[in-house]
Short mmCIF file of C-alpha atoms in Angstrom, two decimals:
data_model
loop_
_atom_site.label_atom_id
_atom_site.label_comp_id
_atom_site.label_asym_id
_atom_site.label_seq_id
_atom_site.Cartn_x
_atom_site.Cartn_y
_atom_site.Cartn_z
CA MET A 1 -8.55 70.81 -46.34
CA ALA A 2 -10.63 67.61 -46.32
CA TRP A 3 -7.53 65.59 -45.67
CA PHE A 4 -7.18 67.35 -42.26
CA ASN A 5 -10.41 65.77 -40.92
CA ARG A 6 -9.75 62.36 -42.42
CA LYS A 7 -9.38 59.61 -39.74
CA THR A 8 -7.33 56.48 -39.88
CA PRO A 9 -9.06 53.09 -39.70
CA GLU A 10 -7.87 52.63 -36.10
CA GLU A 11 -9.30 56.01 -35.06
CA ARG A 12 -12.62 55.22 -36.73
CA ALA A 13 -12.79 51.90 -34.86
CA VAL A 14 -12.14 53.57 -31.52
CA SER A 15 -14.79 56.23 -32.21
CA ALA A 16 -17.35 53.58 -33.14
CA ALA A 17 -16.62 51.65 -29.97
CA LEU A 18 -17.04 54.76 -27.83
CA GLU A 19 -20.34 55.61 -29.51
CA LEU A 20 -21.56 52.06 -28.93
CA VAL A 21 -20.67 52.21 -25.21
CA GLN A 22 -22.26 55.63 -24.78
CA SER A 23 -25.45 54.47 -26.49
CA GLN A 24 -25.88 51.57 -24.06
CA PRO A 25 -28.03 52.25 -20.96
CA ARG A 26 -26.00 52.57 -17.77
CA MET A 27 -26.29 49.76 -15.30
CA GLN A 28 -28.17 50.72 -12.12
CA GLY A 29 -28.18 47.36 -10.42
CA GLY A 30 -25.52 45.25 -8.80
CA GLY A 31 -23.91 43.93 -11.98
CA GLY A 32 -21.26 46.63 -12.21
CA GLY A 33 -20.91 50.08 -13.66
CA SER A 34 -20.30 50.21 -17.40
CA GLU A 35 -18.66 53.63 -17.25
CA THR A 36 -15.64 52.41 -15.22
CA ARG A 37 -13.33 49.43 -15.41
CA TRP A 38 -13.26 49.13 -11.60
CA ARG A 39 -16.46 48.61 -9.68
CA GLY A 40 -14.98 50.52 -6.77
CA ALA A 41 -14.70 53.62 -8.99
CA SER A 42 -18.26 53.45 -10.29
CA ARG A 43 -20.56 56.41 -9.63
CA VAL A 44 -23.78 54.83 -10.93
CA LEU A 45 -24.01 51.67 -8.85
CA ARG A 46 -26.66 52.13 -6.21
CA SER A 47 -24.32 50.80 -3.57
CA MET A 48 -21.65 53.38 -4.51
CA THR A 49 -23.61 56.53 -5.40
CA SER A 50 -23.52 57.92 -1.85
CA TRP A 51 -19.84 57.09 -1.35
CA ILE A 52 -18.07 60.16 -2.71
CA PRO A 53 -14.94 60.91 -0.67
CA HIS A 54 -12.62 63.75 -1.56
CA LEU A 55 -8.88 63.73 -2.07
CA GLY A 56 -6.96 65.90 0.35
CA SER A 57 -3.58 66.51 1.92
CA PRO A 58 -2.67 64.93 5.26
CA SER A 59 -3.44 68.22 7.01
CA ARG A 60 -6.85 68.49 5.36
CA ASP A 61 -7.88 64.89 5.89
CA LEU A 62 -6.97 65.27 9.59
CA ASN A 63 -7.79 68.89 10.23
CA LYS A 64 -7.72 70.61 13.60
CA ALA A 65 -11.46 70.46 14.31
CA GLU A 66 -11.81 66.76 13.53
CA ARG A 67 -8.59 65.83 15.32
CA SER A 68 -9.65 67.70 18.47
CA THR A 69 -12.96 65.82 18.49
CA LEU A 70 -11.20 62.49 17.97
CA VAL A 71 -8.78 63.20 20.83
CA ALA A 72 -11.58 64.22 23.21
CA ARG A 73 -13.66 61.16 22.39
CA SER A 74 -10.66 58.84 22.61
CA ARG A 75 -9.83 60.10 26.07
CA ASP A 76 -13.43 59.70 27.16
CA ALA A 77 -13.52 56.17 25.74
CA MET A 78 -10.33 55.37 27.60
CA ARG A 79 -11.86 56.65 30.84
CA ASN A 80 -15.37 55.21 30.59
CA HIS A 81 -15.61 52.52 27.89
CA LEU A 82 -14.51 49.08 29.00
CA LEU A 83 -13.25 47.91 25.62
CA GLY A 84 -11.58 51.24 24.90
CA ARG A 85 -9.64 51.18 28.14
CA ALA A 86 -8.83 47.50 27.67
CA ALA A 87 -7.24 48.20 24.28
CA ILE A 88 -5.11 51.10 25.56
CA VAL A 89 -3.84 49.48 28.74
CA ARG A 90 -3.23 46.17 26.97
CA VAL A 91 -0.85 47.88 24.55
CA ARG A 92 0.79 49.83 27.39
CA THR A 93 1.37 46.75 29.53
CA SER A 94 2.66 44.56 26.71
CA VAL A 95 4.79 47.13 24.88
CA VAL A 96 6.38 48.84 27.89
CA GLY A 97 5.38 46.95 31.02
CA THR A 98 7.97 47.71 33.67
CA GLY A 99 10.10 49.55 31.12
CA LEU A 100 12.38 48.96 28.16
CA ILE A 101 15.90 48.26 29.45
CA CYS A 102 18.87 49.73 27.58
CA ARG A 103 21.76 47.37 26.79
CA PRO A 104 24.60 49.29 25.09
CA GLN A 105 26.13 47.49 22.11
CA VAL A 106 29.23 49.43 21.08
CA ASP A 107 30.29 48.67 17.51
CA TYR A 108 33.91 47.86 18.36
CA ASP A 109 34.71 46.83 14.77
CA ALA A 110 33.79 50.27 13.44
CA LEU A 111 35.73 51.92 16.25
CA GLY A 112 38.81 49.77 15.67
CA ILE A 113 38.99 48.47 19.25
CA SER A 114 39.04 44.97 20.69
CA GLU A 115 35.97 43.10 21.82
CA THR A 116 37.21 43.27 25.42
CA GLU A 117 37.48 47.04 25.22
CA GLY A 118 34.02 47.18 23.68
CA GLU A 119 32.55 45.19 26.57
CA ARG A 120 34.24 47.55 29.03
CA LEU A 121 32.65 50.54 27.29
CA ASN A 122 29.27 48.80 27.35
CA GLU A 123 29.51 48.41 31.11
CA LEU A 124 30.47 52.08 31.58
CA LEU A 125 27.65 53.29 29.33
CA GLU A 126 25.09 51.08 31.02
CA ARG A 127 26.19 52.32 34.44
CA GLU A 128 25.81 55.97 33.45
CA TRP A 129 22.42 55.34 31.83
CA THR A 130 21.18 53.52 34.95
CA LEU A 131 22.21 56.46 37.15
CA TYR A 132 20.20 58.75 34.88
CA ALA A 133 17.16 56.63 34.06
CA GLU A 134 16.32 55.31 37.53
CA ASP A 135 16.32 58.73 39.26
CA PRO A 136 13.28 60.95 38.61
CA ARG A 137 15.26 64.06 39.54
CA GLU A 138 17.80 63.25 36.84
CA CYS A 139 15.63 62.46 33.84
CA ASP A 140 12.23 64.02 34.47
CA ALA A 141 11.67 67.76 34.26
CA GLU A 142 8.79 67.29 36.70
CA ALA A 143 11.04 65.18 38.97
CA SER A 144 8.24 62.65 39.47
CA SER A 145 8.83 59.71 37.09
CA THR A 146 11.73 57.51 36.12
CA HIS A 147 12.57 57.01 32.46
CA TYR A 148 10.77 53.66 32.51
CA GLN A 149 7.61 55.30 33.84
CA GLN A 150 7.96 58.07 31.26
CA GLN A 151 7.96 55.43 28.55
CA ALA A 152 4.52 54.20 29.67
CA ILE A 153 3.15 57.72 30.06
CA ALA A 154 4.43 58.77 26.64
CA LEU A 155 2.95 55.71 24.96
CA MET A 156 -0.48 56.11 26.58
CA SER A 157 -0.56 59.83 25.78
CA ALA A 158 0.36 59.11 22.16
CA LEU A 159 -2.29 56.41 21.85
CA THR A 160 -5.09 58.63 23.20
CA GLY A 161 -3.90 61.93 21.70
CA GLY A 162 -2.34 60.83 18.41
CA ASP A 163 1.11 62.06 19.41
CA VAL A 164 3.06 63.48 22.34
CA PHE A 165 6.06 65.81 22.26
CA VAL A 166 9.13 65.66 24.48
CA ALA A 167 11.19 68.77 25.21
CA THR A 168 14.74 68.43 26.53
CA PRO A 169 15.39 71.51 28.68
CA ASP A 170 18.69 72.04 30.47
CA ILE A 171 17.89 72.32 34.20
CA GLU A 172 20.51 72.30 36.94
CA ARG A 173 19.53 70.67 40.23
CA GLU A 174 21.39 70.17 43.46
CA GLY A 175 22.56 66.61 44.01
CA THR A 176 22.22 65.49 40.39
CA LEU A 177 24.87 64.40 37.91
CA TYR A 178 23.29 65.67 34.70
CA SER A 179 21.16 68.61 33.60
CA THR A 180 19.36 67.16 30.54
CA ARG A 181 15.70 66.69 31.49
CA LEU A 182 12.81 65.18 29.58
CA GLN A 183 9.54 67.11 29.64
CA LEU A 184 6.45 65.41 28.21
CA LEU A 185 4.09 67.81 26.42
CA GLU A 186 0.55 66.66 25.64
CA THR A 187 -0.78 67.11 22.14
CA ASP A 188 -3.21 69.88 23.23
CA ARG A 189 -0.38 72.26 24.18
CA ILE A 190 1.20 72.15 20.71
CA CYS A 191 -0.89 74.58 18.68
CA ASN A 192 -0.69 77.74 16.61
CA PRO A 193 -0.09 80.96 18.59
CA ASN A 194 -3.31 82.74 19.58
CA GLY A 195 -5.36 80.27 17.54
CA GLN A 196 -4.20 81.59 14.18
CA PRO A 197 -5.01 79.44 11.12
CA ASP A 198 -2.51 77.10 9.49
CA THR A 199 -0.09 78.42 6.91
CA ASP A 200 2.16 76.89 4.28
CA THR A 201 4.89 76.36 6.90
CA LEU A 202 2.85 75.97 10.12
CA THR A 203 0.39 73.17 10.85
CA GLU A 204 -1.17 72.86 14.30
CA GLY A 205 1.84 74.21 16.13
CA VAL A 206 4.49 72.42 14.05
CA GLU A 207 6.69 74.74 11.99
CA PHE A 208 8.46 73.04 9.10
CA ASP A 209 10.62 73.76 6.09
CA SER A 210 8.59 74.59 2.98
CA GLY A 211 10.98 72.74 0.68
CA THR A 212 11.65 69.40 2.39
CA GLY A 213 8.95 69.40 5.06
CA ALA A 214 11.51 68.83 7.84
CA PRO A 215 10.36 70.12 11.25
CA LEU A 216 12.04 73.33 12.38
CA ALA A 217 10.27 74.24 15.62
CA ILE A 218 7.12 73.73 17.66
CA TRP A 219 4.94 76.29 19.41
CA VAL A 220 4.17 75.31 23.00
CA CYS A 221 1.30 76.92 24.89
CA SER A 222 1.89 77.77 28.54
CA GLY A 223 -1.37 75.99 29.41
CA TYR A 224 -4.26 74.23 27.73
CA PRO A 225 -6.04 76.44 25.17
CA GLY A 226 -9.42 74.94 26.00
CA GLU A 227 -9.24 75.96 29.66
CA LYS A 228 -9.91 79.42 31.06
CA ARG A 229 -7.09 80.86 33.11
CA LEU A 230 -7.94 83.99 35.03
CA SER A 231 -4.57 84.41 36.72
CA LYS A 232 -2.61 85.26 33.59
CA ALA A 233 -3.02 85.15 29.84
CA LEU A 234 -1.79 82.22 27.78
CA THR A 235 1.55 82.58 26.06
CA TRP A 236 3.32 80.59 23.36
CA GLU A 237 7.01 79.64 23.25
CA ARG A 238 8.89 78.63 20.12
CA LEU A 239 11.20 75.64 20.68
CA GLU A 240 13.60 74.58 17.94
CA VAL A 241 13.60 70.90 17.00
CA PHE A 242 17.35 70.84 16.34
CA GLY A 243 20.03 72.81 18.15
CA SER A 244 21.26 75.75 16.09
CA GLY A 245 24.91 75.23 17.03
CA THR A 246 25.24 71.47 17.38
CA GLY A 247 22.36 70.06 15.35
CA ARG A 248 21.38 67.83 18.28
CA ARG A 249 17.78 66.73 18.51
CA ARG A 250 16.07 68.92 21.10
CA ILE A 251 12.39 68.09 20.50
CA LEU A 252 11.09 64.54 20.17
CA GLN A 253 7.71 63.60 18.70
CA VAL A 254 6.33 60.25 19.81
CA TRP A 255 3.78 59.10 17.24
CA CYS A 256 0.81 56.83 17.63
CA ASP A 257 0.74 56.14 13.89
CA LYS A 258 2.23 58.03 10.95
CA GLU A 259 0.43 56.78 7.87
CA ARG A 260 1.18 59.35 5.14
CA PRO A 261 4.22 61.26 3.91
CA GLY A 262 4.09 64.88 4.97
CA GLN A 263 1.85 64.16 7.95
CA LYS A 264 2.58 66.54 10.84
CA ARG A 265 0.16 65.40 13.56
CA GLY A 266 -1.16 61.97 14.45
CA ALA A 267 -4.61 60.47 14.96
CA PRO A 268 -5.57 58.58 18.15
CA TYR A 269 -5.34 54.81 18.31
CA LEU A 270 -9.10 54.42 18.80
CA ALA A 271 -10.08 56.84 16.02
CA PRO A 272 -11.22 54.18 13.48
CA VAL A 273 -13.41 52.33 16.01
CA LEU A 274 -14.98 55.15 18.03
CA GLU A 275 -18.42 54.79 16.42
CA PRO A 276 -18.87 51.01 16.91
CA LEU A 277 -17.20 51.31 20.31
CA GLN A 278 -19.73 53.88 21.47
CA LYS A 279 -22.69 51.89 20.15
CA LEU A 280 -21.43 48.66 21.70
CA GLU A 281 -20.92 50.41 25.03
CA ARG A 282 -24.48 51.73 24.98
CA TYR A 283 -25.83 48.31 24.04
CA SER A 284 -23.83 46.62 26.78
CA SER A 285 -24.98 49.17 29.38
CA ALA A 286 -28.61 48.75 28.33
CA GLU A 287 -28.41 44.97 28.61
CA LEU A 288 -26.72 45.25 32.00
CA MET A 289 -29.44 47.57 33.27
CA ALA A 290 -32.15 45.25 31.89
CA ALA A 291 -30.55 42.33 33.72
CA VAL A 292 -30.45 44.33 36.96
CA ILE A 293 -34.10 45.29 36.59
CA SER A 294 -35.10 41.71 35.88
CA ALA A 295 -33.27 40.63 39.01
CA MET A 296 -35.67 42.82 41.00
CA PHE A 297 -38.47 40.24 40.77
CA THR A 298 -41.83 42.10 40.92
CA VAL A 299 -45.28 40.71 41.62
CA PHE A 300 -48.42 42.69 40.80
CA LEU A 301 -51.63 42.08 42.68
CA LYS A 302 -54.62 42.12 40.35
CA LYS A 303 -57.86 43.35 41.92
CA GLY A 304 -61.30 42.02 41.16
CA SER A 305 -63.94 44.05 39.30
CA ASP A 306 -66.28 44.26 42.31
CA PHE A 307 -65.76 47.41 44.36
CA ASN A 308 -66.92 45.63 47.49
CA GLN A 309 -64.23 43.03 46.93
CA SER A 310 -61.29 45.41 47.33
CA ASN A 311 -61.28 46.84 43.84
CA LEU A 312 -59.11 49.69 45.16
CA PRO A 313 -56.07 49.47 47.38
CA MET A 314 -56.77 50.18 51.03
CA SER A 315 -54.49 53.24 50.95
CA ALA A 316 -56.87 54.89 48.48
CA LEU A 317 -59.81 54.68 50.91
CA GLY A 318 -58.19 56.60 53.74
CA ASN A 319 -58.96 55.59 57.31
CA GLU A 320 -62.59 54.72 56.53
CA GLN A 321 -63.43 51.24 55.35
CA PRO A 322 -66.60 50.45 53.40
CA GLU A 323 -69.02 47.96 54.81
CA GLY A 324 -67.96 44.43 54.03
CA ALA A 325 -64.43 45.44 53.13
CA ALA A 326 -61.58 43.19 54.07
CA PRO A 327 -59.87 44.11 57.31
CA ASP A 328 -56.40 45.68 57.31
CA LEU A 329 -53.86 43.12 56.31
CA PRO A 330 -50.12 43.23 56.80
CA PRO A 331 -48.12 44.23 53.69
CA VAL A 332 -47.67 41.42 51.22
CA GLU A 333 -44.00 40.41 50.92
CA LEU A 334 -42.14 37.68 49.10
CA GLY A 335 -40.27 35.13 51.13
CA GLU A 336 -38.62 31.73 50.90
CA GLY A 337 -41.25 29.02 50.84
CA ALA A 338 -43.88 31.49 52.02
CA VAL A 339 -47.63 30.89 51.70
CA VAL A 340 -49.50 34.19 51.44
CA ASP A 341 -53.25 34.45 51.99
CA LEU A 342 -54.45 37.14 49.62
CA ALA A 343 -57.53 39.27 50.11
CA PRO A 344 -60.72 38.46 48.24
CA GLY A 345 -60.49 39.41 44.58
CA GLU A 346 -56.67 39.64 44.54
CA GLU A 347 -54.69 37.57 42.05
CA PRO A 348 -50.86 37.48 41.77
CA ILE A 349 -49.37 38.34 38.35
CA THR A 350 -45.65 38.23 37.65
CA ALA A 351 -43.67 40.30 35.10
CA ASN A 352 -41.02 38.49 33.06
CA PRO A 353 -38.72 40.86 31.08
CA ALA A 354 -36.91 37.85 29.53
CA ARG A 355 -33.44 38.84 30.67
CA PRO A 356 -30.56 38.08 30.34
CA ASN A 357 -30.74 38.18 26.56
CA ALA A 358 -29.40 34.94 25.08
CA GLN A 359 -28.25 36.75 21.93
CA PHE A 360 -26.20 39.36 23.78
CA ASP A 361 -22.93 37.44 24.04
CA PRO A 362 -22.75 36.28 20.37
CA PHE A 363 -23.51 39.77 19.10
CA PHE A 364 -21.09 41.42 21.53
CA MET A 365 -18.31 39.02 20.55
CA ALA A 366 -18.96 39.58 16.83
CA VAL A 367 -18.56 43.37 17.18
CA ALA A 368 -15.59 42.97 19.53
CA LYS A 369 -13.86 40.84 16.90
CA GLU A 370 -14.27 43.60 14.31
CA ILE A 371 -12.95 46.21 16.73
CA GLY A 372 -10.02 43.98 17.63
CA ALA A 373 -9.21 43.39 13.96
CA ALA A 374 -9.05 47.14 13.34
CA LEU A 375 -6.76 47.59 16.37
CA GLU A 376 -4.62 44.54 15.51
CA LEU A 377 -5.73 42.86 18.73
CA PRO A 378 -7.32 39.40 18.55
CA VAL A 379 -10.46 39.24 20.62
CA GLU A 380 -8.83 36.72 22.98
CA GLU A 381 -6.06 39.22 23.72
CA LEU A 382 -8.43 42.18 23.87
CA LEU A 383 -10.75 40.54 26.40
CA LEU A 384 -8.08 38.35 28.07
CA TYR A 385 -10.42 35.44 27.54
CA TYR A 386 -8.73 32.30 26.20
CA SER A 387 -11.58 29.83 25.95
CA SER A 388 -10.50 27.84 22.92
CA SER A 389 -7.69 25.37 22.38
CA TYR A 390 -4.03 25.83 23.18
CA SER A 391 -3.17 26.29 19.51
CA ALA A 392 -5.80 29.01 18.99
CA ALA A 393 -4.79 30.82 22.17
CA ARG A 394 -1.11 30.72 21.21
CA ALA A 395 -1.89 31.93 17.70
CA ALA A 396 -3.83 34.88 19.12
CA MET A 397 -0.94 35.72 21.45
CA LEU A 398 1.64 35.53 18.67
CA GLN A 399 -0.47 37.69 16.36
CA ALA A 400 -0.90 40.32 19.06
CA TRP A 401 2.83 40.32 19.77
CA ARG A 402 3.60 41.17 16.16
CA MET A 403 1.79 44.47 16.78
CA TYR A 404 3.38 44.92 20.23
CA ASN A 405 6.87 44.49 18.80
CA LEU A 406 6.13 47.01 16.05
CA ARG A 407 4.92 49.61 18.52
CA ARG A 408 7.87 48.88 20.81
CA TRP A 409 10.22 49.54 17.90
CA TRP A 410 8.45 52.86 17.15
CA LEU A 411 8.73 53.89 20.81
CA VAL A 412 12.44 53.06 20.81
CA CYS A 413 13.03 55.10 17.64
CA ASP A 414 10.94 58.10 18.75
CA PHE A 415 11.77 58.31 22.46
CA CYS A 416 14.14 55.80 24.03
CA GLN A 417 17.15 55.88 21.68
CA PRO A 418 17.16 59.69 21.17
CA SER A 419 17.02 60.29 24.93
CA TYR A 420 19.87 57.81 25.44
CA GLU A 421 22.00 59.59 22.85
CA LEU A 422 21.35 62.95 24.54
CA LEU A 423 22.54 61.48 27.83
CA VAL A 424 25.75 60.13 26.27
CA ASP A 425 26.35 63.54 24.68
CA GLU A 426 26.23 65.23 28.07
CA ALA A 427 28.29 62.49 29.73
CA VAL A 428 31.06 63.06 27.18
CA ALA A 429 30.77 66.86 27.50
CA ARG A 430 31.05 66.67 31.30
CA GLY A 431 34.04 64.34 31.10
CA ARG A 432 32.34 61.41 32.82
CA LEU A 433 32.98 59.25 29.74
CA ARG A 434 36.06 59.31 27.55
CA LEU A 435 35.10 58.31 24.02
CA PRO A 436 37.87 59.23 21.54
CA GLY A 437 36.61 60.74 18.27
CA TYR A 438 33.08 61.21 19.57
CA SER A 439 32.64 64.43 17.59
CA ASP A 440 32.71 62.40 14.37
CA PRO A 441 29.06 61.50 13.51
CA ALA A 442 30.03 58.00 12.36
CA ARG A 443 31.96 57.24 15.56
CA ARG A 444 29.19 58.77 17.66
CA ARG A 445 26.69 56.31 16.18
CA ALA A 446 29.11 53.46 16.82
CA TYR A 447 29.41 54.50 20.46
CA THR A 448 25.66 54.98 21.02
CA ARG A 449 24.41 51.74 19.50
CA ALA A 450 22.12 49.95 21.94
CA VAL A 451 19.54 47.20 22.21
CA TRP A 452 16.30 47.91 24.08
CA ILE A 453 14.80 44.87 25.74
CA GLY A 454 11.26 44.88 27.09
CA PRO A 455 9.19 42.42 29.10
CA ALA A 456 9.18 38.92 27.68
CA ARG A 457 6.28 37.63 25.67
CA GLY A 458 5.55 34.83 28.09
CA ALA A 459 4.30 31.37 27.27
CA ILE A 460 1.13 29.38 27.69
CA ASP A 461 3.10 26.14 28.03
CA GLU A 462 6.69 26.98 29.02
CA LEU A 463 7.95 23.43 28.49
CA LYS A 464 6.76 23.39 24.88
CA GLU A 465 8.20 26.85 24.28
CA ALA A 466 11.58 25.83 25.73
CA LYS A 467 11.73 22.68 23.60
CA ALA A 468 10.80 24.68 20.50
CA ALA A 469 13.53 27.22 21.25
CA GLN A 470 16.11 24.46 21.66
CA ALA A 471 14.98 22.89 18.39
CA ARG A 472 15.37 26.20 16.53
CA ILE A 473 18.87 26.66 17.96
CA ASP A 474 19.92 23.09 17.08
CA ALA A 475 18.56 23.50 13.54
CA GLY A 476 20.50 26.72 13.05
CA LEU A 477 17.32 28.81 12.63
CA SER A 478 17.94 30.93 15.72
CA ASN A 479 20.56 31.62 18.39
CA GLU A 480 20.73 31.79 22.15
CA THR A 481 20.72 35.59 22.20
CA ILE A 482 17.40 35.83 20.36
CA GLU A 483 15.74 33.04 22.33
CA ALA A 484 16.93 34.38 25.69
CA ALA A 485 15.58 37.85 24.96
CA ALA A 486 12.24 36.46 23.75
CA MET A 487 11.68 34.14 26.71
CA THR A 488 13.18 36.08 29.64
CA GLY A 489 13.62 39.66 28.46
CA GLU A 490 17.34 39.59 29.29
CA THR A 491 20.42 39.40 27.14
CA TRP A 492 22.22 36.11 26.71
CA GLN A 493 25.48 37.66 27.95
CA GLN A 494 23.90 38.70 31.24
CA ILE A 495 22.31 35.30 31.73
CA TYR A 496 25.59 33.58 30.90
CA ARG A 497 27.64 35.68 33.32
CA GLN A 498 25.16 35.17 36.14
CA ARG A 499 24.92 31.45 35.44
CA LYS A 500 28.73 31.17 35.39
CA ARG A 501 28.97 32.86 38.80
CA GLU A 502 26.35 30.51 40.22
CA ILE A 503 28.14 27.41 38.92
CA GLU A 504 31.52 28.57 40.21
CA GLN A 505 30.01 29.37 43.60
CA ARG A 506 28.45 25.91 43.84
CA ARG A 507 31.70 24.25 42.89
CA SER A 508 33.66 26.27 45.43
CA ASP A 509 31.16 25.27 48.11
CA GLN A 510 31.33 21.63 46.93
CA MET A 511 27.64 21.54 46.16
CA GLU A 512 26.13 19.30 43.53
CA LEU A 513 25.06 21.08 40.40
CA PRO A 514 21.35 20.78 39.61
CA ASN A 515 20.66 18.44 36.68
CA SER A 516 24.36 18.26 35.99
CA LYS A 517 25.71 15.69 33.62
CA GLN A 518 29.28 14.65 34.19
CA PRO A 519 31.21 14.56 30.91
CA GLN A 520 32.25 11.09 29.90
CA PRO A 521 35.93 10.55 29.06
CA ALA A 522 36.59 10.11 25.40
CA GLN A 523 37.13 6.50 24.31
CA PRO A 524 40.38 5.83 22.46
CA ILE A 525 39.98 4.90 18.82
CA GLU A 526 41.45 1.54 18.04
CA GLU A 527 43.43 1.34 14.85
CA GLU A 528 42.78 -1.61 12.64
#
């Protein structure tokens, strides 16, 4: 059987190469590990020996204990840390601002209707949505916030808690048109009943299908599990994500960030920067306190070595004065341009704590830049401090708005558009809107198409921005609809209709149009 152990020349060459590599001493310095082809995978480099992370599922890498700690610290940072609060409110103000406005865009081609009929439906849909969204009693289960305010609350809660859930209970109220309400549920209230551990189909209050991972239901606590309630015991309610009869979406989950497939719960926005944020806050507070202390200018009076020359303060001698002691003097105080006659043996000595620290601002800005990079916020946008050139400031603003637009799109997909579709569903069911063929899923999507427009980006130099927009339109790189939405936050159709009414009103009142240019009559072409 010798032929069974015989190796081919190629196998012998590979074996010899492996023996040669194994006989070489492993590198322990910074040149690279010889046991791996990637330095990042080396386990013998001194810089990498202590870096041994473990592979885990999304639920394990963001388990309940760690996520609860991250949420608690993120909320505290948002309350008490200046940079933490600045990051959260900056995203809230830029992404939502005064609210994302819904502009229905019915797909009239898919519905087989004319453009005029499509515009009529858009006006009817927008009117019904406005009646619903602007009245807190219509849209809010708590009857305290409009839909535009709910957008801001949902975004801030998702940023600090990792996610926020929205229930859509059916509540009848006197004096309202609809019964579909939106109830925001903080991330703490979505948890496993009675604190039971996670299972194969239940992760932190989210019940899902074991095959596809699709959410089936959520478990909502009647209160906050971390708080003690003596009046009555906590209870859990199971709410289905999709209606059993209609398949309509009944539970919405607004994410902060979903980074992995199969992830059921989100991490807070500040989670990656909590450690440097806490250290920077402590450093900033210490420097501020040192500057305050240094502002309290203190002078020490040094006594002479001779006891008879007031070696001790007069308060230490009681009412008796030794022979030859200096008489009682008024308390020594600092004053503007004052000349103080000190007692014999007294010498003024000042304390200089060397504050403010000249290196504080460069170090603070360096760490703030790293924090801003992790949060996709340039330091100019994070601190609202535009001290460089116009080009640098505009670049920082544009870079920040790439992140704002992304988060605005996520908010529209998770909260705004689903709530709008639920409203149209009820409007059709109540007979307030007549949309033929609405039961067909394809036609329903054609009817419920909409554009959500938020606050405009703004401009540092509006004249330059307007000229650039006109140049893009003239070059065919953009259109008036895109530029109008970016610069004013309104649709081009609305601007056009309003502008047309203004021009017609001026003409009817025989008023001169501002900056109007009278069209010149066409010159006849002479034939040769």
